[in-house]
Amino acid sequence: MFIMGSFIGCGKQKVTAAGEESQSTDAIQGEGKGNISMSGSTSMEKLANALAESFMAAHPGVTVTAEFTGSSAGVEAVMAGNVDIGNSSRALKESEKETGAVENIVAIDGIAVVVDPTNTVKTLTKQQLIDIYQGKIRYWHEIGGSNFPVVVIGREAGSGTRNAFEEILGIRDSCFYASELDSTGTVMAKVASVPGAIGYVSLDVINNTVSTVALDGVEPTAENIKAGSYLLSRPFVMATKGEIGEQNKLIQEFFNYLGTEEGKAIISGVGLIIPD
Amino acid sequence: MEIQKDLTIMGSNKNKSAAEKTAQSVFTVSALIAVMAVASITIYMIINGTPALFQVGADKLLFGTKWAPGALEPSYGILYIILTSLIGTTLAVLLGVPMGVLTAVFLSEMASKRVAAIVKPAVELLAGIPSVIYGLLGLMILNPLMYKLEMKLFMGSETHRFTGGANLISAVIVLAIMILPTVINISQSAIQAVPIHMRAASEALGASKIQTIFKVVLPAAKSGIITAVVLGVGRAIGEAMAISLVSGSAVNLPLPFNSVRFLTTAIVSEMGYAADTHRQVLFTIGLVLFAFIMFINISLTRILKKGEHNHD
């Protein structure tokens, strides 16, 4: 029912697979036609849409649909058989794995903490970062820096980067921002131009207009994030009900596609790190 | 000959009435489109803006002070946002209107033709500059200046949250400059419409130029100047792009050195990712803004009607 459900509504193969019932999965698998549905994390919207678009371009006749309802809802939907893939922007919980959800990490999202280039503070502990964002540390000299005040820059409510940052640090909605900006670019510009500013951005946009800060002594690099030693990172999971090998051909093909050069280019194109 | 003439007249009458009818329906349709646009916007805003009032509770939404739409227990208080728009607009008008009216007086009463030929186009150019440019200039020039001032005033303070210069004052200054062209242009036409004989009478009675301007010309141009003020308020309260760049966009009590969020920027900055109740609350903010603008327009119409009355 789960597999059948995902192909209902595909009118095309009525024409192509003549004489067969539209719900016949064999015909679909053989010809690479059909429908992949996924739902889940809003943070994965960019990735899911980019992958859906390019996969559909590479496989004419296949429709990939994606809904963005939140990580937990996504995993629930895949386990209930409503969708083929459940997107989750966090590692699956043990309770979810027990029900049979399989954690396929397709990408890793890294968040870098940035300060203006004149700032002498090069490393922060997790606690210092929390104190800065909760307004307990107000001047850089309190943590061995210059005499400038701390100007706390963040993203607007609802931003995936903000959610990830606050969730990983455990300070969800207890931050005091001086500026809540609505794009990564404006955060970068603001941090670069205001002495004493601190902000957070996706790892891929870092350039030399700002300095990155090491967290607990770990630099925000792709290597450290892959090794799991950098604090501000999270996996992007495309959960399936059972192993990938147990899925239908089309979904297997989709996961194969993620491993191809083209698939990898899309993952890094939306600013994510490819897991080993 | 005569018959032919009759026929042509008959023919042209027919053509004429067809053309008249077509023109009339084209005009009617055009007028209807404008009316329909206003009506559908109003209906749309009310349909989309009211559900959140019931979901969240009107008092919690309109008079709540905590804006935390992403929290586990979300809170949607927009009082600070409303206050920011009201106070920010008021201050911008207090700053921009005297400047604008005095410029208008200068242009129409004092300036020599050569000077006016430079100032007048400059003012008109100011009106044509896109708002994002005002925002960028504010970001590059005003914010760093404000940051310096902020550091001078609050250095060592344990309670002040440093904003890096993105604060209410920056937004007010940008708004004040943005309403200048509106205020100047409308006040100037009002001042120029004051009949020359009133000025002549005043000066003939021995009043000085300045006395004439403040005691005769400005009172006579009052209704036009009020129109300028109201339109300025409308422009200021509806502006989003420029202030989103300079105000910091954090929800705070509108104090001069606080980072603040206006009604317009509240919608712009969070629409991208908002969902469910959060999204509906943004529509409610839109409805509040819409109500303000409607109120401004209605009072404008009243003022204009009253002005006409006075002239009679």
Coordinates of C-alpha atoms in Angstrom, one line a residue:
Chain A
M1 CA 0.0 0.0 0.0
F2 CA 2.9 2.3 0.8
I3 CA 4.5 1.8 -2.6
M4 CA 1.2 1.9 -4.4
G5 CA 0.1 5.0 -2.7
S6 CA 3.1 6.9 -3.9
F7 CA 2.2 6.1 -7.6
I8 CA -1.4 6.9 -7.5
G9 CA -2.2 9.9 -9.6
C10 CA 0.6 9.4 -12.1
G11 CA -1.4 9.6 -15.3
K12 CA 1.4 9.5 -17.7
Q13 CA 2.2 5.8 -17.6
K14 CA -1.3 5.0 -18.7
V15 CA -0.1 6.0 -22.1
T16 CA 3.4 4.7 -21.9
A17 CA 2.8 1.3 -20.3
A18 CA -0.1 0.4 -22.5
G19 CA -2.5 -2.3 -21.3
E20 CA -1.2 -2.1 -17.7
E21 CA -3.0 -0.8 -14.8
S22 CA -1.8 2.6 -13.7
Q23 CA -1.0 1.4 -10.2
S24 CA 1.2 -1.5 -11.5
T25 CA 4.5 -0.8 -9.8
D26 CA 6.5 -3.2 -12.0
A27 CA 5.8 -1.2 -15.1
I28 CA 6.9 2.0 -13.4
Q29 CA 10.1 0.6 -12.0
G30 CA 11.0 -0.8 -15.3
E31 CA 10.6 2.5 -17.1
G32 CA 11.8 5.0 -14.5
K33 CA 8.4 6.7 -14.4
G34 CA 6.5 7.7 -11.3
N35 CA 6.4 9.9 -8.3
I36 CA 8.6 10.4 -5.3
S37 CA 7.1 12.3 -2.4
M38 CA 8.9 13.7 0.5
S39 CA 7.9 15.9 3.4
G40 CA 9.6 17.3 6.5
S41 CA 12.1 19.9 7.6
T42 CA 11.7 23.5 6.5
S43 CA 15.4 23.9 6.8
M44 CA 15.9 21.4 4.1
E45 CA 13.6 23.3 1.7
K46 CA 16.4 24.6 -0.4
L47 CA 18.1 21.3 -0.7
A48 CA 14.9 19.3 -1.3
N49 CA 13.7 21.7 -4.0
A50 CA 17.0 21.8 -5.8
L51 CA 17.3 18.0 -5.7
A52 CA 13.7 17.6 -6.9
E53 CA 14.2 20.0 -9.8
S54 CA 17.4 18.4 -11.1
F55 CA 16.3 14.8 -10.5
M56 CA 13.1 15.5 -12.5
A57 CA 15.2 17.1 -15.3
A58 CA 17.5 14.1 -15.4
H59 CA 14.6 11.6 -15.3
P60 CA 11.8 12.9 -17.5
G61 CA 8.4 11.5 -16.5
V62 CA 9.3 11.3 -12.8
T63 CA 7.6 13.8 -10.5
V64 CA 9.2 14.7 -7.2
T65 CA 7.1 16.5 -4.7
A66 CA 8.3 18.0 -1.5
E67 CA 6.3 19.5 1.5
F68 CA 7.8 21.3 4.4
T69 CA 6.1 20.5 7.6
G70 CA 8.9 20.1 10.1
S71 CA 11.4 17.3 10.9
S72 CA 9.2 15.3 13.3
A73 CA 6.2 15.5 11.1
G74 CA 8.3 14.3 8.1
V75 CA 9.5 11.2 10.0
E76 CA 6.0 10.5 11.1
A77 CA 4.7 10.8 7.6
V78 CA 7.3 8.4 6.1
M79 CA 6.5 5.9 8.9
A80 CA 2.8 6.2 8.3
G81 CA 3.4 5.5 4.6
N82 CA 2.1 8.9 3.5
V83 CA 5.4 9.8 1.8
D84 CA 8.4 8.0 0.4
I85 CA 11.1 10.1 2.2
G86 CA 10.9 12.0 5.5
N87 CA 13.2 15.0 5.7
S88 CA 14.8 15.7 9.0
S89 CA 17.3 18.4 9.9
R90 CA 18.4 16.6 13.0
A91 CA 19.7 13.1 13.7
L92 CA 16.8 10.6 14.2
K93 CA 15.8 9.9 17.7
E94 CA 16.2 6.4 19.1
S95 CA 12.4 6.1 19.4
E96 CA 12.1 6.9 15.7
K97 CA 14.7 4.4 14.8
E98 CA 12.9 1.7 16.8
T99 CA 9.8 2.1 14.7
G100 CA 11.9 1.2 11.6
A101 CA 12.9 4.6 10.3
V102 CA 16.4 4.5 8.7
E103 CA 18.7 7.5 9.0
N104 CA 20.2 8.3 5.6
I105 CA 22.5 11.4 6.1
V106 CA 22.6 13.1 2.8
A107 CA 24.3 16.3 3.8
I108 CA 25.7 18.2 6.8
D109 CA 24.8 21.8 7.6
G110 CA 27.5 23.9 9.3
I111 CA 27.0 27.2 11.0
A112 CA 30.0 29.6 11.5
V113 CA 30.2 32.2 14.1
V114 CA 31.6 35.4 12.6
V115 CA 33.0 38.6 14.1
D116 CA 34.3 41.8 12.4
P117 CA 37.9 41.5 11.1
T118 CA 39.3 43.8 13.8
N119 CA 38.1 41.7 16.6
T120 CA 41.0 40.0 18.5
V121 CA 38.9 37.3 20.1
K122 CA 39.6 34.2 18.0
T123 CA 38.0 31.4 20.0
L124 CA 35.0 31.2 22.3
T125 CA 33.7 28.4 24.5
K126 CA 30.2 27.2 24.1
Q127 CA 29.2 28.9 27.4
Q128 CA 30.7 32.2 26.3
L129 CA 28.8 32.0 23.1
I130 CA 25.6 31.3 25.0
D131 CA 26.3 34.2 27.4
I132 CA 26.9 36.6 24.5
Y133 CA 23.6 35.7 22.8
Q134 CA 21.7 35.8 26.1
G135 CA 23.1 39.3 26.8
K136 CA 25.2 38.3 29.8
I137 CA 28.5 39.3 28.2
R138 CA 28.2 42.9 26.9
Y139 CA 31.8 43.9 26.2
W140 CA 34.5 42.1 24.4
H141 CA 37.1 42.9 27.2
E142 CA 35.1 40.6 29.5
I143 CA 36.5 37.7 27.5
G144 CA 39.9 39.1 26.7
G145 CA 39.1 41.2 23.7
S146 CA 39.1 44.9 22.8
N147 CA 37.1 47.6 24.5
F148 CA 34.2 47.4 22.0
P149 CA 30.7 46.5 23.1
V150 CA 29.2 43.3 21.8
V151 CA 26.6 43.9 19.1
V152 CA 24.6 40.8 18.7
I153 CA 23.4 40.1 15.2
G154 CA 21.0 37.3 14.3
R155 CA 18.4 36.1 11.8
E156 CA 14.6 36.7 11.9
A157 CA 12.3 34.3 13.6
G158 CA 11.5 31.3 11.4
S159 CA 14.9 31.3 9.7
G160 CA 16.4 27.8 9.5
T161 CA 19.8 29.0 10.4
R162 CA 18.5 30.8 13.5
N163 CA 16.5 27.7 14.6
A164 CA 19.5 25.4 14.2
F165 CA 21.8 27.8 16.0
E166 CA 19.5 28.3 19.0
E167 CA 18.5 24.7 19.1
I168 CA 22.1 23.3 19.1
L169 CA 23.1 25.8 21.9
G170 CA 19.9 25.2 23.8
I171 CA 18.9 28.9 23.8
R172 CA 15.8 28.7 21.7
D173 CA 14.0 32.1 22.0
S174 CA 16.0 33.3 24.9
C175 CA 18.4 35.4 22.8
F176 CA 18.6 39.2 22.8
Y177 CA 19.4 40.5 19.4
A178 CA 20.5 44.0 18.5
S179 CA 19.6 43.3 14.9
E180 CA 17.4 40.6 13.4
L181 CA 18.2 40.6 9.7
D182 CA 16.4 38.7 7.1
S183 CA 19.2 37.3 4.9
T184 CA 22.6 35.8 5.2
G185 CA 24.0 38.5 3.0
T186 CA 22.9 41.3 5.3
V187 CA 24.3 39.5 8.4
M188 CA 27.6 39.3 6.6
A189 CA 27.6 43.0 5.6
K190 CA 26.5 44.1 9.1
V191 CA 29.1 42.0 10.9
A192 CA 31.8 43.2 8.5
S193 CA 31.0 46.9 9.0
V194 CA 30.3 47.2 12.7
P195 CA 33.2 46.9 15.1
G196 CA 32.3 44.6 18.0
A197 CA 29.6 42.8 16.0
I198 CA 29.0 39.0 16.2
G199 CA 26.7 37.0 14.0
Y200 CA 26.1 33.5 12.6
V201 CA 25.9 32.4 9.0
S202 CA 26.0 29.2 6.9
L203 CA 29.5 28.0 6.5
D204 CA 29.6 28.3 2.7
V205 CA 29.2 32.1 2.6
I206 CA 32.3 32.8 4.7
N207 CA 34.7 35.2 3.0
N208 CA 37.5 37.5 4.1
T209 CA 35.3 40.4 5.0
V210 CA 34.7 38.7 8.4
S211 CA 36.7 36.5 10.7
T212 CA 35.4 33.2 11.9
V213 CA 35.6 32.2 15.6
A214 CA 36.7 28.7 16.7
L215 CA 34.3 27.1 19.2
D216 CA 35.9 25.3 22.1
G217 CA 39.1 25.5 20.0
V218 CA 37.7 23.8 17.0
E219 CA 37.8 25.8 13.7
P220 CA 34.7 25.7 11.5
T221 CA 36.0 23.8 8.6
A222 CA 34.4 21.1 6.5
E223 CA 36.9 18.5 7.9
N224 CA 36.1 19.3 11.5
I225 CA 32.4 19.2 10.8
K226 CA 32.7 15.8 9.0
A227 CA 34.7 14.5 11.9
G228 CA 31.9 15.7 14.2
S229 CA 34.1 17.8 16.5
Y230 CA 32.6 21.2 15.5
L231 CA 29.7 22.2 17.7
L232 CA 27.4 24.1 15.4
S233 CA 26.6 21.5 12.8
R234 CA 23.6 19.2 12.1
P235 CA 22.9 16.4 9.7
F236 CA 20.3 16.6 7.0
V237 CA 18.6 13.2 7.0
M238 CA 16.3 11.8 4.3
A239 CA 14.7 9.0 6.3
T240 CA 13.1 6.0 4.7
K241 CA 10.9 3.2 6.1
G242 CA 13.4 0.4 6.0
E243 CA 16.8 0.4 4.3
I244 CA 17.3 2.0 1.0
G245 CA 17.7 -1.4 -0.6
E246 CA 14.2 -2.3 0.4
Q247 CA 12.7 0.7 -1.4
N248 CA 11.4 0.6 -4.9
K249 CA 13.7 1.2 -7.9
L250 CA 12.8 4.8 -8.3
I251 CA 13.7 5.7 -4.7
Q252 CA 16.9 3.7 -4.9
E253 CA 17.7 5.6 -8.1
F254 CA 17.1 8.9 -6.2
F255 CA 19.5 8.0 -3.5
N256 CA 22.1 6.8 -6.1
Y257 CA 21.6 10.1 -7.8
L258 CA 22.7 11.9 -4.5
G259 CA 26.0 10.1 -4.7
T260 CA 26.8 11.1 -8.3
E261 CA 28.9 14.1 -9.2
E262 CA 25.7 15.9 -10.3
G263 CA 24.0 15.2 -7.0
K264 CA 27.0 16.2 -5.0
A265 CA 27.2 19.4 -7.0
I266 CA 23.7 20.3 -6.0
I267 CA 24.3 19.5 -2.3
S268 CA 27.4 21.7 -2.2
G269 CA 25.6 24.3 -4.4
V270 CA 23.1 25.0 -1.6
G271 CA 25.9 25.4 0.8
L272 CA 26.0 22.0 2.5
I273 CA 28.8 19.6 3.2
I274 CA 28.8 16.2 1.7
P275 CA 29.2 13.5 4.3
D276 CA 31.9 10.8 3.7
Chain B
M1 CA -28.0 67.0 -52.2
E2 CA -30.1 67.5 -49.1
I3 CA -30.9 63.9 -48.8
Q4 CA -27.3 63.0 -49.0
K5 CA -26.5 65.5 -46.3
D6 CA -29.2 64.1 -44.1
L7 CA -27.7 60.7 -44.7
T8 CA -24.3 61.7 -43.7
I9 CA -25.6 63.4 -40.6
M10 CA -27.6 60.3 -39.8
G11 CA -24.5 58.2 -40.4
S12 CA -22.2 60.3 -38.3
N13 CA -24.7 60.4 -35.5
K14 CA -24.9 56.7 -35.4
N15 CA -21.1 56.4 -35.5
K16 CA -20.9 59.0 -32.8
S17 CA -23.3 57.3 -30.5
A18 CA -21.4 54.0 -31.0
A19 CA -18.1 55.7 -30.2
E20 CA -19.7 57.4 -27.2
K21 CA -21.1 54.1 -25.9
T22 CA -17.8 52.3 -26.3
A23 CA -15.9 55.1 -24.6
Q24 CA -18.4 55.1 -21.8
S25 CA -18.0 51.4 -21.2
V26 CA -14.2 51.6 -21.4
F27 CA -14.3 54.4 -18.8
T28 CA -16.7 52.5 -16.6
V29 CA -14.6 49.3 -16.7
S30 CA -11.5 51.3 -15.9
A31 CA -13.2 52.9 -12.9
L32 CA -14.6 49.6 -11.8
I33 CA -11.2 48.0 -11.9
A34 CA -9.8 50.6 -9.5
V35 CA -12.9 50.2 -7.2
M36 CA -12.7 46.4 -7.4
A37 CA -9.0 46.5 -6.5
V38 CA -9.7 48.6 -3.4
A39 CA -12.6 46.4 -2.5
S40 CA -10.8 43.1 -3.0
I41 CA -7.8 44.3 -1.1
T42 CA -10.0 45.4 1.8
I43 CA -11.9 42.1 1.8
Y44 CA -8.7 40.1 1.4
M45 CA -7.0 41.9 4.3
I46 CA -10.0 41.4 6.6
I47 CA -10.4 37.7 5.7
N48 CA -6.7 37.0 6.2
G49 CA -6.1 39.3 9.0
T50 CA -8.9 38.5 11.4
P51 CA -8.4 34.7 12.0
A52 CA -5.3 35.3 14.1
L53 CA -7.1 37.8 16.2
F54 CA -9.4 35.0 17.4
Q55 CA -6.7 32.3 17.5
V56 CA -4.2 34.3 19.6
G57 CA -6.8 36.6 21.2
A58 CA -7.1 40.2 20.2
D59 CA -5.8 41.6 23.5
K60 CA -2.8 39.3 23.6
L61 CA -2.0 40.1 20.0
L62 CA -2.5 43.8 20.0
F63 CA -1.4 44.6 23.6
G64 CA 1.1 41.8 24.2
T65 CA 4.7 42.9 24.4
K66 CA 6.5 39.7 23.7
W67 CA 7.1 38.8 20.1
A68 CA 8.5 35.2 20.0
P69 CA 6.7 33.5 17.1
G70 CA 9.3 30.6 16.9
A71 CA 9.2 29.6 20.5
L72 CA 7.9 26.3 21.8
E73 CA 5.1 28.3 23.3
P74 CA 4.8 31.1 20.7
S75 CA 3.9 34.6 21.8
Y76 CA 2.6 37.1 19.3
G77 CA 2.4 40.4 21.0
I78 CA 2.7 43.3 18.6
L79 CA 2.3 46.3 20.9
Y80 CA 5.9 47.4 20.6
I81 CA 5.7 47.1 16.8
I82 CA 2.5 49.3 16.7
L83 CA 4.1 51.8 19.1
T84 CA 7.3 51.9 17.0
S85 CA 5.3 52.8 13.9
L86 CA 3.3 55.4 15.7
I87 CA 6.2 57.0 17.5
G88 CA 8.6 56.7 14.6
T89 CA 6.1 58.3 12.2
T90 CA 5.2 61.1 14.6
L91 CA 8.9 61.9 15.2
A92 CA 9.6 61.8 11.5
V93 CA 6.7 64.2 10.8
L94 CA 7.8 66.5 13.6
L95 CA 11.2 66.7 12.1
G96 CA 10.3 66.6 8.4
V97 CA 7.3 68.9 8.3
P98 CA 8.8 72.1 9.6
M99 CA 11.8 71.6 7.4
G100 CA 9.6 70.9 4.4
V101 CA 7.2 73.8 5.0
L102 CA 10.1 76.3 5.5
T103 CA 11.7 75.0 2.3
A104 CA 8.4 75.6 0.5
V105 CA 8.2 79.1 2.0
F106 CA 11.8 79.8 0.9
L107 CA 11.1 78.5 -2.6
S108 CA 7.9 80.5 -3.2
E109 CA 8.5 83.6 -1.2
M110 CA 12.2 84.3 -0.7
A111 CA 14.3 82.6 -3.2
S112 CA 15.5 84.4 -6.3
K113 CA 14.6 82.8 -9.6
R114 CA 18.1 81.5 -10.0
V115 CA 18.3 79.8 -6.6
A116 CA 14.8 78.4 -7.0
A117 CA 15.8 77.0 -10.4
I118 CA 18.4 74.9 -8.6
V119 CA 16.4 74.0 -5.4
K120 CA 13.1 73.1 -7.0
P121 CA 14.5 70.4 -9.4
A122 CA 16.6 69.1 -6.5
V123 CA 13.5 68.6 -4.4
E124 CA 11.8 66.9 -7.3
L125 CA 14.7 64.6 -7.8
L126 CA 14.6 63.7 -4.1
A127 CA 11.0 62.4 -4.7
G128 CA 12.2 60.1 -7.5
I129 CA 15.0 58.4 -5.5
P130 CA 14.0 54.8 -4.7
S131 CA 13.5 54.1 -1.1
V132 CA 16.2 51.4 -1.0
I133 CA 18.8 54.1 -1.8
Y134 CA 17.7 56.1 1.2
G135 CA 18.1 52.9 3.2
L136 CA 21.6 52.2 1.9
L137 CA 22.8 55.7 2.6
G138 CA 21.4 55.4 6.1
L139 CA 23.1 52.1 6.5
M140 CA 26.5 53.4 5.3
I141 CA 26.4 57.0 6.8
L142 CA 23.9 57.3 9.6
N143 CA 24.4 53.9 11.3
P144 CA 28.2 54.3 11.9
L145 CA 27.6 57.9 13.2
M146 CA 24.9 56.6 15.5
Y147 CA 27.2 53.8 16.7
K148 CA 29.9 56.4 17.6
L149 CA 27.3 58.4 19.5
E150 CA 25.9 55.3 21.2
M151 CA 29.4 54.3 22.3
K152 CA 30.0 57.8 23.7
L153 CA 26.7 57.8 25.6
F154 CA 26.5 54.2 26.8
M155 CA 30.0 52.9 27.2
G156 CA 30.3 51.0 30.4
S157 CA 26.6 50.7 30.8
E158 CA 25.5 47.3 32.1
T159 CA 21.9 47.6 30.9
H160 CA 22.1 49.0 27.4
R161 CA 22.1 46.6 24.6
F162 CA 24.4 47.9 21.9
T163 CA 22.8 48.0 18.5
G164 CA 25.7 49.1 16.3
G165 CA 23.8 52.2 15.3
A166 CA 20.7 50.5 13.9
N167 CA 18.2 52.3 16.1
L168 CA 15.0 54.4 16.2
I169 CA 16.8 57.7 15.6
S170 CA 18.4 56.4 12.3
A171 CA 15.0 55.3 11.1
V172 CA 13.3 58.6 12.0
I173 CA 16.0 60.6 10.2
V174 CA 15.7 58.5 7.1
L175 CA 11.9 58.8 7.2
A176 CA 12.0 62.6 7.8
I177 CA 14.1 63.0 4.7
M178 CA 11.9 60.7 2.7
I179 CA 8.7 62.7 3.4
L180 CA 10.4 66.0 2.5
P181 CA 9.6 66.0 -1.2
T182 CA 5.9 65.3 -0.5
V183 CA 5.6 68.0 2.1
I184 CA 7.6 70.6 0.1
N185 CA 5.8 70.1 -3.2
I186 CA 2.3 70.2 -1.7
S187 CA 2.9 73.1 0.7
Q188 CA 4.5 75.0 -2.1
S189 CA 1.5 74.8 -4.4
A190 CA -0.7 75.7 -1.4
I191 CA 1.5 78.8 -0.7
Q192 CA 1.6 79.8 -4.3
A193 CA -2.2 79.6 -4.5
V194 CA -2.5 82.3 -1.8
P195 CA -3.7 85.4 -3.8
I196 CA -1.1 88.1 -4.3
H197 CA -3.4 90.8 -3.1
M198 CA -3.4 89.3 0.4
R199 CA 0.4 89.7 0.5
A200 CA 0.1 93.2 -1.0
A201 CA -2.5 94.2 1.6
S202 CA -0.3 93.0 4.4
E203 CA 2.8 94.7 3.2
A204 CA 0.8 97.9 2.5
L205 CA -0.2 97.9 6.2
G206 CA 3.4 98.0 7.1
A207 CA 4.0 94.3 7.9
S208 CA 7.5 93.0 7.2
K209 CA 8.1 90.2 4.8
I210 CA 8.5 87.6 7.6
Q211 CA 5.4 88.9 9.4
T212 CA 3.5 88.6 6.1
I213 CA 4.6 85.0 5.6
F214 CA 3.8 83.8 9.1
K215 CA 0.7 85.9 9.8
V216 CA -0.9 86.0 6.4
V217 CA 0.4 83.5 3.8
L218 CA 0.8 80.4 6.0
P219 CA -2.6 80.7 7.7
A220 CA -4.2 81.2 4.3
A221 CA -2.4 78.1 3.0
K222 CA -3.3 76.1 6.1
S223 CA -5.5 73.4 4.5
G224 CA -3.0 72.7 1.8
I225 CA -0.2 72.4 4.4
I226 CA -2.3 70.0 6.5
T227 CA -2.8 67.9 3.4
A228 CA 0.9 67.8 3.0
V229 CA 1.4 66.7 6.6
V230 CA -1.2 63.9 6.2
L231 CA 0.3 62.7 3.0
G232 CA 3.7 62.8 4.7
V233 CA 2.3 60.6 7.5
G234 CA 1.0 58.2 5.0
R235 CA 4.3 57.9 3.2
A236 CA 6.2 57.5 6.5
I237 CA 3.9 54.9 8.0
G238 CA 3.9 52.8 4.8
E239 CA 7.6 52.8 4.2
A240 CA 9.3 49.5 4.6
M241 CA 12.5 49.1 2.5
A242 CA 14.5 52.0 3.7
I243 CA 13.8 51.5 7.4
S244 CA 14.3 47.7 7.3
L245 CA 17.9 48.5 6.5
V246 CA 18.5 51.1 9.2
S247 CA 16.3 50.2 12.2
G248 CA 17.8 46.9 13.3
S249 CA 14.5 45.1 13.1
A250 CA 14.5 43.6 16.6
V251 CA 11.2 44.0 18.5
N252 CA 11.8 46.5 21.4
L253 CA 10.2 49.4 23.1
P254 CA 10.7 52.4 20.8
L255 CA 13.4 54.3 22.7
P256 CA 15.8 56.4 20.8
F257 CA 18.8 54.1 20.9
N258 CA 16.9 50.8 20.8
S259 CA 16.8 48.6 17.8
V260 CA 13.2 48.7 16.7
R261 CA 10.8 47.0 14.3
F262 CA 8.0 48.8 12.4
L263 CA 4.7 47.4 11.2
T264 CA 5.9 47.3 7.6
T265 CA 9.3 45.7 8.4
A266 CA 7.6 43.1 10.6
I267 CA 5.8 41.8 7.6
V268 CA 8.6 42.0 5.2
S269 CA 11.3 40.4 7.4
E270 CA 9.4 37.3 8.4
M271 CA 7.0 36.5 5.6
G272 CA 9.7 34.3 3.9
Y273 CA 9.6 31.5 6.4
A274 CA 6.5 32.1 8.5
A275 CA 3.9 29.4 8.6
D276 CA 0.5 28.7 10.2
T277 CA -0.4 31.1 13.0
H278 CA 2.8 33.1 12.6
R279 CA 1.9 33.8 9.0
Q280 CA -1.7 34.7 9.9
V281 CA -0.4 37.1 12.5
L282 CA 1.7 38.8 9.9
F283 CA -1.5 39.3 7.9
T284 CA -3.0 40.8 11.1
I285 CA -0.1 43.2 11.2
G286 CA -0.9 44.1 7.6
L287 CA -4.5 44.7 8.7
V288 CA -3.4 47.0 11.5
L289 CA -1.3 48.9 9.0
F290 CA -4.1 49.0 6.6
A291 CA -6.4 50.4 9.3
F292 CA -3.9 53.1 10.0
I293 CA -3.6 54.1 6.4
M294 CA -7.4 54.1 5.9
F295 CA -7.8 56.3 8.9
I296 CA -5.2 58.7 7.5
N297 CA -6.9 58.8 4.1
I298 CA -10.3 59.3 5.6
S299 CA -9.1 62.2 7.8
L300 CA -7.4 63.7 4.7
T301 CA -10.7 63.6 2.8
R302 CA -12.4 65.3 5.7
I303 CA -9.7 68.0 5.8
L304 CA -10.0 68.6 2.1
K305 CA -13.8 68.9 2.3
K306 CA -13.5 71.3 5.2
G307 CA -11.0 73.4 3.3
E308 CA -13.4 73.7 0.3
H309 CA -16.1 74.8 2.7
N310 CA -13.9 77.5 4.1
H311 CA -13.1 78.9 0.6
D312 CA -16.9 79.2 -0.1

